[in-house]
Coordinates of C-alpha atoms in Angstrom, one line a residue:
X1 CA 34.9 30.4 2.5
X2 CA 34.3 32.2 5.6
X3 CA 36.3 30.4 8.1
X4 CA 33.7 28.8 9.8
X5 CA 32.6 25.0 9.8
X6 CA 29.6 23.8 9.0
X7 CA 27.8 20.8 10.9
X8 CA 26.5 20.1 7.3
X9 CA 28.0 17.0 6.5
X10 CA 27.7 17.4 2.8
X11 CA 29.1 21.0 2.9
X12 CA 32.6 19.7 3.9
X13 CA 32.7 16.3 2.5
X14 CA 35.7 15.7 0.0
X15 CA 34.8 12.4 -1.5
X16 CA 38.2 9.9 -0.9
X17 CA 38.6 8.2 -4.1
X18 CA 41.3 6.1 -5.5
X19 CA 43.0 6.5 -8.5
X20 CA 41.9 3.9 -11.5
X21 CA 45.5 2.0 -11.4
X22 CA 45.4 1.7 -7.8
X23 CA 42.2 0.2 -7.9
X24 CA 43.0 -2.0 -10.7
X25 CA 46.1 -3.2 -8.8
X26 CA 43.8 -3.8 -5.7
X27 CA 41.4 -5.6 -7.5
X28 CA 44.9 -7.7 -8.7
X29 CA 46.0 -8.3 -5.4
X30 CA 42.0 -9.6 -4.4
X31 CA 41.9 -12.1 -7.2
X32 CA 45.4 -13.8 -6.1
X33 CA 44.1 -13.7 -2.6
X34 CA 41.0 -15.3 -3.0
X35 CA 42.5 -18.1 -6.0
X36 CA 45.1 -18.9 -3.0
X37 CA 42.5 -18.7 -0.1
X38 CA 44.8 -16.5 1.5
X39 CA 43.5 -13.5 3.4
X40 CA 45.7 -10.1 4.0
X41 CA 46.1 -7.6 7.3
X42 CA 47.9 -4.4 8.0
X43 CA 49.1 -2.6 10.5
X44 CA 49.6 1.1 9.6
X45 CA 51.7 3.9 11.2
X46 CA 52.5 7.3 9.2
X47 CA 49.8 6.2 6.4
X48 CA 46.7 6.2 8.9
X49 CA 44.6 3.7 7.4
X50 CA 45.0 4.2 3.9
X51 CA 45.9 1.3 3.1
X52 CA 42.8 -0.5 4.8
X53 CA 40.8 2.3 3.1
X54 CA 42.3 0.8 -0.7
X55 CA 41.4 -2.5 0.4
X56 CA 37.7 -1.8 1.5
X57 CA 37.4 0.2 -1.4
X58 CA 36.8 -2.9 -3.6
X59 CA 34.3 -4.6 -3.2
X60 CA 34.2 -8.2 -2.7
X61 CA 37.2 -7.7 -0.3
X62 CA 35.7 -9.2 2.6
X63 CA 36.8 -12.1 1.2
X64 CA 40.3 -11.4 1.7
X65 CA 40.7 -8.5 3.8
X66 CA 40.6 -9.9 7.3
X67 CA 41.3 -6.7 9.5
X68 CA 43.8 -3.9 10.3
X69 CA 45.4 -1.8 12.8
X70 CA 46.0 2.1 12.7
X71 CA 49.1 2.0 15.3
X72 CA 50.2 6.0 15.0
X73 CA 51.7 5.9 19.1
X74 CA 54.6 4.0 20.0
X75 CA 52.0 2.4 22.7
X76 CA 50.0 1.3 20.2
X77 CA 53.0 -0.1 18.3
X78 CA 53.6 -2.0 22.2
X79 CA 50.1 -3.2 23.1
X80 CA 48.7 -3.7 19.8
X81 CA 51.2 -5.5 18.0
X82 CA 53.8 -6.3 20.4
X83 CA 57.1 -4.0 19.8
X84 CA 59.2 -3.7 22.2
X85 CA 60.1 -0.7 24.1
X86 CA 63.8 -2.3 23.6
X87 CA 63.4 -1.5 19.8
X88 CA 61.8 1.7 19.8
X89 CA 64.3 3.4 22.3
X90 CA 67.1 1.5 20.4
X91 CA 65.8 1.9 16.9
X92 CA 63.2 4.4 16.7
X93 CA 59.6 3.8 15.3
X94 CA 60.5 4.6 11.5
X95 CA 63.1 1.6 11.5
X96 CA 63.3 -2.4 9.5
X97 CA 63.3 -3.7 13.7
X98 CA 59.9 -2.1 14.0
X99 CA 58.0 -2.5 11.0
X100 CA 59.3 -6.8 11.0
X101 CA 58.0 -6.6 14.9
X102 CA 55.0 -5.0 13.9
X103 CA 54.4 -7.8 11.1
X104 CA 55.2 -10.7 13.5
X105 CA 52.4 -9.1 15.8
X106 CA 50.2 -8.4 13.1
X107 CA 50.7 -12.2 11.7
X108 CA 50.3 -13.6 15.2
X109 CA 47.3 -11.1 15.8
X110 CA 45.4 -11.9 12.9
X111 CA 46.4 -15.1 11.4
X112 CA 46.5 -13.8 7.5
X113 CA 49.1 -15.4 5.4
X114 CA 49.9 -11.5 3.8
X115 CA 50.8 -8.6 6.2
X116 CA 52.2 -5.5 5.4
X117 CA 52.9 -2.8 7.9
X118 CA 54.3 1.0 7.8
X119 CA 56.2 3.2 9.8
X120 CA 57.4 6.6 8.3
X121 CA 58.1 10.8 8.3
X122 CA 55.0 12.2 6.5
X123 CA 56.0 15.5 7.5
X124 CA 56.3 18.5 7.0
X125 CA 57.9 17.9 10.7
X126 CA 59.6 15.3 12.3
X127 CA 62.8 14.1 10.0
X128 CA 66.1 14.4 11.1
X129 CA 69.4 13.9 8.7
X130 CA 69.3 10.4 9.1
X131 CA 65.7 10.0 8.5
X132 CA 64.7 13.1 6.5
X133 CA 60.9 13.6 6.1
X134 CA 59.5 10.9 3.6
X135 CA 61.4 8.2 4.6
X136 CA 59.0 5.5 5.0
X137 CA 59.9 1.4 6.2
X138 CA 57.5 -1.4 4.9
X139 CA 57.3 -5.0 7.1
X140 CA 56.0 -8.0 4.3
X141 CA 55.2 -11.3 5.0
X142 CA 53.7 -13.5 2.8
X143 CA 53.7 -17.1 3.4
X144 CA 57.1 -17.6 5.0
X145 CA 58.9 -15.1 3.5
X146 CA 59.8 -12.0 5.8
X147 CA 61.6 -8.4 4.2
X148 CA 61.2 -4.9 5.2
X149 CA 61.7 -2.5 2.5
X150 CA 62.9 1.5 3.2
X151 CA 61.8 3.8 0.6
X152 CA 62.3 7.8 0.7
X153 CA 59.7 9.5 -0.9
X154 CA 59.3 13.6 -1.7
X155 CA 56.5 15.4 -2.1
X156 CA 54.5 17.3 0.9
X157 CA 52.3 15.2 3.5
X158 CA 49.4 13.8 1.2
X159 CA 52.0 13.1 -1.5
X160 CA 54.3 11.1 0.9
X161 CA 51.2 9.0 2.0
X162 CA 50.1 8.1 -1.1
X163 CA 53.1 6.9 -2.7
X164 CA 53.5 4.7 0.9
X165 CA 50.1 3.1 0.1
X166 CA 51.1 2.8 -3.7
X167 CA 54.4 1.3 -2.6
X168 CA 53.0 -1.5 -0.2
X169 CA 49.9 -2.5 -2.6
X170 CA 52.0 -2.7 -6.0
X171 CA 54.2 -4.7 -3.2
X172 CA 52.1 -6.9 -2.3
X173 CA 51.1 -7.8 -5.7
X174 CA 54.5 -8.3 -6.7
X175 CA 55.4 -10.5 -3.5
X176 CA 52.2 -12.8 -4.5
X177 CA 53.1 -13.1 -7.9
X178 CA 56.6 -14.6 -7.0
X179 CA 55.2 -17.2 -4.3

């Protein structure tokens, strides 16, 4: 390559593509959706949208995918979904208070019946001892049933964000199996 970009569209473009169990466990999670009527939304931090970008990537998943939020700032986080500075300064954004208050907002925001929401260290920067880069916290709800889930993953940037969206789809599945 010769360092420079082209304005060619087609010259850049790397196709994104899920993997075939991903989408098999997508297409899982639209079936159980659709048999309970139930629709799902997101709210996503550290994994920018892939999660809403597995979703769309089936199709037929408008009739369970109702919408989603890419909330990267801790202003987003505020005005978006409703955090509170209180638990941002107290907790940090990579914390259970903020991914459950991201949920609530997401829930009250959008009405679905299944949320899930994400807040982590991607890296390569960023993690500190108590929150090295990869941890990642995950805000559920489905039905009435709230939890928030902290998983540490390893692996550089990409890796870290596909095992988050891995994580909170085989998640999902799992929650709507057991209500």
């Amino acid at each position: 390559m010769n360092g420079t970009f082209s304005t060619d569209s087609t010259v850049n473009a790397t196709p994104l593509r899920l993997d075939s169990a991903l989408s098999a466990q997508i297409q899982v999670l639209g079936d159980a959706l659709r048999a309970k009527g139930w629709s799902v939304s997101s709210a996503e931090s550290c994994t920018g949208g892939g999660i809403a970008f597995a979703f769309t990537s089936v199709s037929g998943c408008s009739e369970w995918f109702n919408q989603s939020w890419v909330t990267y700032s801790n202003s987003a986080k505020q005005s978006r979904l409703g955090v509170t500075e209180q638990t941002l300064v107290e907790y940090g954004a990579v914390s259970q208070q903020t991914v459950k208050e991201m949920a609530d907002g997401v829930r009250r925001n959008s009405g679905a019946q299944l949320v899930v929401t994400v807040s982590g260290i991607a890296g390569p920067n960023g993690g500190s001892e108590e929150k090295p880069v990869g941890t990642v916290w995950f805000g559920f709800l489905c039905g009435e049933k709230a939890e928030q889930i902290k998983q540490v993953f390893s692996g550089d940037r990409d890796e870290v964000r596909h095992h988050a969206i891995a994580f909170a789809i085989s998640h999902l599945v799992k929650l709507l199996s057991e209500n």
